[in-house]
mmCIF file of C-alpha atoms in Angstrom:
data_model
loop_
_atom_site.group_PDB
_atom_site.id
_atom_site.type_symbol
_atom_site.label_atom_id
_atom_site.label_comp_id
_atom_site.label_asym_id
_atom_site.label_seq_id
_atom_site.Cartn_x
_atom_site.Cartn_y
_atom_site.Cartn_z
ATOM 1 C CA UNK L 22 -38.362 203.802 -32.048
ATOM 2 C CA UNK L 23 -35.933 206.931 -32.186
ATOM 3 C CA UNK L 24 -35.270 207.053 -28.729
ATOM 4 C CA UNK L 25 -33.950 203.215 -28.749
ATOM 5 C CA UNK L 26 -32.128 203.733 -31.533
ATOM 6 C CA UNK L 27 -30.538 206.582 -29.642
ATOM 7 C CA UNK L 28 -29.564 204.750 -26.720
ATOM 8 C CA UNK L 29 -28.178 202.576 -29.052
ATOM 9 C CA UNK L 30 -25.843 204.783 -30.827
ATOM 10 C CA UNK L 31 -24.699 206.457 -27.215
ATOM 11 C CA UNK L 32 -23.788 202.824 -25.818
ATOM 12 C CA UNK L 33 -21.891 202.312 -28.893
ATOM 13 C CA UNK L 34 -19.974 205.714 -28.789
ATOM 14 C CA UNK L 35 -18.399 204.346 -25.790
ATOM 15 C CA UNK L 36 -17.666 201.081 -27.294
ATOM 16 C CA UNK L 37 -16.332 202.046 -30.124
ATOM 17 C CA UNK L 38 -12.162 203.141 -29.990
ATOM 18 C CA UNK L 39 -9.487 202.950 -32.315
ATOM 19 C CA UNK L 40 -9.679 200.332 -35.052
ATOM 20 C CA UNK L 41 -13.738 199.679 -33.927
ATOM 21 C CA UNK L 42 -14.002 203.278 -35.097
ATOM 22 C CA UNK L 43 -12.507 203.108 -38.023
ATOM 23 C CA UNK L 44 -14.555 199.466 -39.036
ATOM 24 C CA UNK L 45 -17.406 201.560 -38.178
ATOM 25 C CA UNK L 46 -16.664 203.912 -41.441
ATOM 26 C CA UNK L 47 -17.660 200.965 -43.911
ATOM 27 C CA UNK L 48 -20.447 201.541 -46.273
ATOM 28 C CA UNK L 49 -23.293 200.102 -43.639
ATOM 29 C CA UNK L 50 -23.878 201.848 -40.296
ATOM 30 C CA UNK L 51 -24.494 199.846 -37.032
ATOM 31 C CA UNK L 52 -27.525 202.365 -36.953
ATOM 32 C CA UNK L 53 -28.933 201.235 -40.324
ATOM 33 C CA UNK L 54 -28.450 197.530 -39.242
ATOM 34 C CA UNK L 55 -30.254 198.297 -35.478
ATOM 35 C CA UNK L 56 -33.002 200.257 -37.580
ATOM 36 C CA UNK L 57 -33.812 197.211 -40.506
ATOM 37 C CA UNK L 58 -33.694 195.107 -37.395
ATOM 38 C CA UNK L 59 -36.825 196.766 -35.240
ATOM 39 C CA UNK L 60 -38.826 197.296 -38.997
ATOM 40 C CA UNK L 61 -38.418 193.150 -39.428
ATOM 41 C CA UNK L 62 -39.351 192.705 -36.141
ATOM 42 C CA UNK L 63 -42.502 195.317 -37.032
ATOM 43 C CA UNK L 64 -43.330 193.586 -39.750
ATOM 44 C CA UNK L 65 -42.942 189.811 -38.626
ATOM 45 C CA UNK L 66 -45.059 190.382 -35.360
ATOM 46 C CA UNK L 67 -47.964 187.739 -35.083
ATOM 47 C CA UNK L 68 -51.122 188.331 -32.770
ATOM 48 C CA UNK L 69 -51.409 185.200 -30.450
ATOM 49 C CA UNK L 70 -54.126 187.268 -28.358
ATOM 50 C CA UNK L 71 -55.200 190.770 -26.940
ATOM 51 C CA UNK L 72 -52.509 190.616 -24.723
ATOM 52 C CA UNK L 73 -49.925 189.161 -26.376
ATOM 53 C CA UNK L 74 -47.953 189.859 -30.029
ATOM 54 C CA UNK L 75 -44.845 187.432 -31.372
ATOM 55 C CA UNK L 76 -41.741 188.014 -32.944
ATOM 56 C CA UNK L 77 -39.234 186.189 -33.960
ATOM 57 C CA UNK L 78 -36.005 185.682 -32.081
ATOM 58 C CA UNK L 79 -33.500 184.474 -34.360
ATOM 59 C CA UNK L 80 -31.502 186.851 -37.048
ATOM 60 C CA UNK L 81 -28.615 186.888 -39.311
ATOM 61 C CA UNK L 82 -27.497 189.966 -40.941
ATOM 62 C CA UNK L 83 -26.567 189.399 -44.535
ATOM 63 C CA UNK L 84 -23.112 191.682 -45.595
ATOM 64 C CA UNK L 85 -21.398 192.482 -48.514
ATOM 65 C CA UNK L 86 -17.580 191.044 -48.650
ATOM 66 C CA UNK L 87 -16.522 194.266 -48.287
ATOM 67 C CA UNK L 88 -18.551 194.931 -44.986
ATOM 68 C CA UNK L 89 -18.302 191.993 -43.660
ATOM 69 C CA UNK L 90 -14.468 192.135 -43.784
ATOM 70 C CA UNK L 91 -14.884 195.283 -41.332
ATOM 71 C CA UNK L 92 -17.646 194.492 -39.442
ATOM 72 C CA UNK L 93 -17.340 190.825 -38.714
ATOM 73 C CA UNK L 94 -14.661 191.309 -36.175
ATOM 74 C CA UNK L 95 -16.318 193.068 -33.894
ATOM 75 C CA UNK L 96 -19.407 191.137 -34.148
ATOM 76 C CA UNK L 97 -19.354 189.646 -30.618
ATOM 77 C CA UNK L 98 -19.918 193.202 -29.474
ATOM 78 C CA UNK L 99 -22.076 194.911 -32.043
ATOM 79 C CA UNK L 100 -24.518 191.734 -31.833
ATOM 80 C CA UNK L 101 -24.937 192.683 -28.132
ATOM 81 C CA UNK L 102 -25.504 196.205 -28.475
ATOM 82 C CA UNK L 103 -28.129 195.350 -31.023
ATOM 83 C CA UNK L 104 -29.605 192.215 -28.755
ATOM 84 C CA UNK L 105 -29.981 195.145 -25.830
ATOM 85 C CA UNK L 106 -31.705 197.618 -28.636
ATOM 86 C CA UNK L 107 -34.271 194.583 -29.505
ATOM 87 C CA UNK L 108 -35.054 193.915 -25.961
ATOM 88 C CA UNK L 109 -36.079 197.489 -24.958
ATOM 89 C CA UNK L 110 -38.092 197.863 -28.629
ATOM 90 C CA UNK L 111 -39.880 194.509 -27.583
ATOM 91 C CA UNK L 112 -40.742 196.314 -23.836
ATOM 92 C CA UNK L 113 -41.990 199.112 -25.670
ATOM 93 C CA UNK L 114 -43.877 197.286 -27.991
ATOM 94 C CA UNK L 115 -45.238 194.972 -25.667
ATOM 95 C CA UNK L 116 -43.605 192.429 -27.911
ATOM 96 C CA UNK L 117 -42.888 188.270 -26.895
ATOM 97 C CA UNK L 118 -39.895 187.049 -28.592
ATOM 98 C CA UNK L 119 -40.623 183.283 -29.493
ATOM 99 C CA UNK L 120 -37.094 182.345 -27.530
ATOM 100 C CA UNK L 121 -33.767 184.098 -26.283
ATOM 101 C CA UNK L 122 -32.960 186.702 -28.787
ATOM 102 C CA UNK L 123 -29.969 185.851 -31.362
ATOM 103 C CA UNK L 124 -27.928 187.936 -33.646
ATOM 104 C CA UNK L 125 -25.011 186.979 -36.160
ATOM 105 C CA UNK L 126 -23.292 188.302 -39.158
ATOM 106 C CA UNK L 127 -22.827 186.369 -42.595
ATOM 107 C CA UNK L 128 -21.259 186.927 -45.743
ATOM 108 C CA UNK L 129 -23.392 186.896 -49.247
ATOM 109 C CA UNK L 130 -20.977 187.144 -52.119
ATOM 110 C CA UNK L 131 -23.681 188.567 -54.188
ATOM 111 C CA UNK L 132 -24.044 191.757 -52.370
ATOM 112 C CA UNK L 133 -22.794 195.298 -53.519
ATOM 113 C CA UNK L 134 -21.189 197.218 -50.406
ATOM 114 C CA UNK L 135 -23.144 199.286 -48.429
ATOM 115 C CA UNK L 136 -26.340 196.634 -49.229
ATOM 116 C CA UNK L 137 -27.572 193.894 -46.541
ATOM 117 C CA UNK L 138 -29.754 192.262 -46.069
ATOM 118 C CA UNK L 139 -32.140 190.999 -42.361
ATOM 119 C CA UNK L 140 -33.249 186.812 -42.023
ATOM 120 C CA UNK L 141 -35.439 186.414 -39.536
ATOM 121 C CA UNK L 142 -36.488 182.998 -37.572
ATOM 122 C CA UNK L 143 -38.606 182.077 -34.550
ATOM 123 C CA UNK L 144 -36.882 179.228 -33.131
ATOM 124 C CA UNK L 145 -38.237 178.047 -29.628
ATOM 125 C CA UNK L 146 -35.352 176.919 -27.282
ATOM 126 C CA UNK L 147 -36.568 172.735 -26.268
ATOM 127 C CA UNK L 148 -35.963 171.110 -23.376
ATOM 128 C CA UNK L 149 -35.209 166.567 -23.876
ATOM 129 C CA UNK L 150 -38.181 164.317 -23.725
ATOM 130 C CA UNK L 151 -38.063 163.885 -19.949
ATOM 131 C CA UNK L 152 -36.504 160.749 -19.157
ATOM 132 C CA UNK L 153 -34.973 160.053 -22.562
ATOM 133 C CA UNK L 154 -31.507 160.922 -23.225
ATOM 134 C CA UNK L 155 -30.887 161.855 -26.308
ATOM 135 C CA UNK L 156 -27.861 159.645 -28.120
ATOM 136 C CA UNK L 157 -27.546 158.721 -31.584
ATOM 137 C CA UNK L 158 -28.410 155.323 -30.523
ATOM 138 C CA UNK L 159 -31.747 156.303 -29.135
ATOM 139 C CA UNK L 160 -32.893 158.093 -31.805
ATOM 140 C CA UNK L 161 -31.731 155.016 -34.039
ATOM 141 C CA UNK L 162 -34.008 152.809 -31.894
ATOM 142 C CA UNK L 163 -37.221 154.760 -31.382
ATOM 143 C CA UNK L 164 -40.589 154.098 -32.835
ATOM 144 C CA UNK L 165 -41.006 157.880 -33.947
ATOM 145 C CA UNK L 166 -38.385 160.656 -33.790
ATOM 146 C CA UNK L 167 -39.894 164.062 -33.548
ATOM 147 C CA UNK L 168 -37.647 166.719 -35.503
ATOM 148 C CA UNK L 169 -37.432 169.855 -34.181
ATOM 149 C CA UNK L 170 -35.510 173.091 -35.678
ATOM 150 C CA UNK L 171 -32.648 170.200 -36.372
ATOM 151 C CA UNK L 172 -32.941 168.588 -32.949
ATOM 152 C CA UNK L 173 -34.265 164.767 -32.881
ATOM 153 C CA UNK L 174 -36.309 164.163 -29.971
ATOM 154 C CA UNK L 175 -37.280 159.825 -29.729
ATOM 155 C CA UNK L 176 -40.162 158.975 -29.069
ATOM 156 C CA UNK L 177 -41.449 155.467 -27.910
ATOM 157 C CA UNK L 178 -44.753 153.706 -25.830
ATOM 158 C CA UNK L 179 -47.178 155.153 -24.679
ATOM 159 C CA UNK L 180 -45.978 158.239 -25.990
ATOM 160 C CA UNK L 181 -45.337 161.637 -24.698
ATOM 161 C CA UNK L 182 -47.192 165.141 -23.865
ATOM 162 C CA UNK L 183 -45.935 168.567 -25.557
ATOM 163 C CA UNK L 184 -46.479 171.871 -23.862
ATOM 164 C CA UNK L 185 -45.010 174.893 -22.271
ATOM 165 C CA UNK L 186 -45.002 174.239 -18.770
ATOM 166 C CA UNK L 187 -42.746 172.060 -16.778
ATOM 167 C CA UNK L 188 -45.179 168.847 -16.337
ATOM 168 C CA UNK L 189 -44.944 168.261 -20.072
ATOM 169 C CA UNK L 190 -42.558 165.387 -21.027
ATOM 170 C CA UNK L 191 -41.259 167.966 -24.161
ATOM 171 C CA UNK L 192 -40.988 171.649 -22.723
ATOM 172 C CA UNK L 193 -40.708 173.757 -25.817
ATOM 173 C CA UNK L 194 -40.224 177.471 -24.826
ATOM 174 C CA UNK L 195 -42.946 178.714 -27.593
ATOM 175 C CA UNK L 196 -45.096 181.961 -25.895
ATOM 176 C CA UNK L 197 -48.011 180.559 -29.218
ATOM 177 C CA UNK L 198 -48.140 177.090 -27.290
ATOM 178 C CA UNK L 199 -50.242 176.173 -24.023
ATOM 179 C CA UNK L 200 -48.885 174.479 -20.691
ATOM 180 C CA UNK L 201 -50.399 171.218 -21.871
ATOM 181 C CA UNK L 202 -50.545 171.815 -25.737
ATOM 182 C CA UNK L 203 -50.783 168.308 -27.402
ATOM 183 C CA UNK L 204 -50.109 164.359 -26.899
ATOM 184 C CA UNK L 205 -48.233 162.135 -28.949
ATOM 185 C CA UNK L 206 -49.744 158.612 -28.371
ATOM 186 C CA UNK L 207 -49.310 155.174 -29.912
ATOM 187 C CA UNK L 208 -52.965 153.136 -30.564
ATOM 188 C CA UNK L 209 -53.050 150.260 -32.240
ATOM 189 C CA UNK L 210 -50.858 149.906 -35.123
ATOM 190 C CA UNK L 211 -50.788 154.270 -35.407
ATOM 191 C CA UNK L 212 -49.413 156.795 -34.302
ATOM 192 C CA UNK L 213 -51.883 159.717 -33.427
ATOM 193 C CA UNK L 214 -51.468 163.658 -31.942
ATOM 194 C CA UNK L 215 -54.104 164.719 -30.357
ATOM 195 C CA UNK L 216 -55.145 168.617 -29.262
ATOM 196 C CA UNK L 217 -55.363 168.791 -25.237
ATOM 197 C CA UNK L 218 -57.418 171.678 -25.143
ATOM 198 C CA UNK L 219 -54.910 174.468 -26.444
ATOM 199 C CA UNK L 220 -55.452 178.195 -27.133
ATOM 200 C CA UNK L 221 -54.015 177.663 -30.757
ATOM 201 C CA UNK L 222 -54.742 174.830 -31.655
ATOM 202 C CA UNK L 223 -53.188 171.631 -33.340
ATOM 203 C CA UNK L 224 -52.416 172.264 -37.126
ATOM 204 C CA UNK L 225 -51.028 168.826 -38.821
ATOM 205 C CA UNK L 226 -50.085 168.603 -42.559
ATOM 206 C CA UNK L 227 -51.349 172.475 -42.812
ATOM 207 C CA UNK L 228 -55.333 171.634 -41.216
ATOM 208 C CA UNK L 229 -56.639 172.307 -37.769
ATOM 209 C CA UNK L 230 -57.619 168.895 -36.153
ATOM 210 C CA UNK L 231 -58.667 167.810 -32.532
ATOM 211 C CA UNK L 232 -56.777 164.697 -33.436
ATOM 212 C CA UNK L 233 -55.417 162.744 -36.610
ATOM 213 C CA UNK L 234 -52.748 159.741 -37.328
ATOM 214 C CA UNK L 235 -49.609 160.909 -37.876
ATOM 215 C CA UNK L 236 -47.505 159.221 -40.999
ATOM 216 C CA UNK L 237 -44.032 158.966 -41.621
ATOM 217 C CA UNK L 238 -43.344 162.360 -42.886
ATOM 218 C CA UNK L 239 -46.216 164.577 -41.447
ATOM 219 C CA UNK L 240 -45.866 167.801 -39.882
ATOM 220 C CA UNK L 241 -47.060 169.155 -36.357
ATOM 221 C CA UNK L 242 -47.946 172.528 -35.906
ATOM 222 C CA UNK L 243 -48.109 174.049 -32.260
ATOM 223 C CA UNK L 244 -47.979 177.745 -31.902
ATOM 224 C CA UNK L 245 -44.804 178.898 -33.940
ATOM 225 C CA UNK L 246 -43.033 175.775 -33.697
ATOM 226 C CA UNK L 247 -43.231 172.774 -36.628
ATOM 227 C CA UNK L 248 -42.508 169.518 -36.103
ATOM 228 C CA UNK L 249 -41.555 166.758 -38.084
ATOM 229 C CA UNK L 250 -42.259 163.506 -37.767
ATOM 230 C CA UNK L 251 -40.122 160.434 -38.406
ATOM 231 C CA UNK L 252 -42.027 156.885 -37.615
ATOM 232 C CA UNK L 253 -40.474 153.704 -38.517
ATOM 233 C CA UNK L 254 -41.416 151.329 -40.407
ATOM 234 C CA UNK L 255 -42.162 148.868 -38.336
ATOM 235 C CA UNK L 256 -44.773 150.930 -36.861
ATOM 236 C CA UNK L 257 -46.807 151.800 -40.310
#
């Protein structure tokens, strides 16, 4: 850990000039930001397997007013220098970020200078149902809408597969899902997700199941990702 956090502080010695410098002499050091950064990290990792260990990719760094006044203007480049920090802790951790790594700054009104705080998220980038552009009007006219981190994904007969490699119809970028992960099928009058033989497994409303009917409501989920899942009424 010290000697990326040293490389860190040299690339930012040659960054920092002039009025970077002096935003640098606020109450919270870049270094104490890059160091709080690589202990979340620590502490978030997940075991998927022997060989490999997940972390999440996504993290906002909480200021004070007063910091945030200083800092927040160069944010752009201290969120790189910390991005390039992350990446060589993760090498020599043997870490796998859940997606491409993402830094910003925020303000919280409640904090006393010199105190911040670290969020952390794992948030898989997703590639569109293949085949199915996705408009407001198609999500208004599918049978089930899959909700993803925000993004709404429709859904209609047969169905579609989820997975991590390129055949699946719904490439989500999750290291904790499989090539082929799961299946989103309509039987019937239902709407069911069923396990295609993944590593981890298909967890739905918080239990483990092979396969189970999906309601309006439920909750998918596959390796670090959860979905949620919208089905009209017309369906149930």
């Amino acid at each position: 850990m010290a000697g990326v956090l040293q490389r860190f502080e040299k690339r930012l010695e040659g960054a920092v000039t002039g009025a970077f410098a002096r935003a640098f002499r606020s109450a919270v050091q870049p270094v104490e930001i890059a160091a709080a950064l690589q202990r979340e990290v620590d502490q978030s990792a997940t075991i998927l397997s022997r060989e490999r260990t997940l972390v999440p990719n996504d993290f906002t760094v909480e200021l004070s007013p007063a910091d945030h006044d200083r800092l927040a203007p160069y944010g752009a480049t201290l969120a790189t220098e910390l991005a390039t920090l992350l990446k060589e802790h993760l090498a020599e951790q043997h870490y796998t970020a859940a997606g491409p790594l993402h830094i910003e700054f925020a303000l919280d009104e409640e904090l006393h200078t010199g105190r911040f705080t670290i969020v952390s998220a794992s948030n898989a980038s997703v590639t569109p149902v293949r085949g199915e552009p996705i408009t407001d009007t198609a999500v208004r006219r599918a049978k089930v809408v899959l909700d993803i981190g925000g993004l709404r994904h429709p859904v209609n007969p047969p169905g579609i597969t989820i997975g991590r490699g390129s055949t699946a119809d719904l490439k989500i970028d999750d290291p904790g899902i499989s090539r082929n992960h799961a299946e989103v099928s309509f039987l019937g009058s239902g709407v069911e997700v069923r396990d295609l033989g993944s590593t981890n497994g298909v967890i739905v409303d918080g239990r483990r199941v092979d396969a189970a009917f999906l309601r309006n409501g439920s909750t998918i989920r596959l390796g670090n990702t959860t979905i949620s899942v919208q089905i009209s009424e017309e369906v149930v």
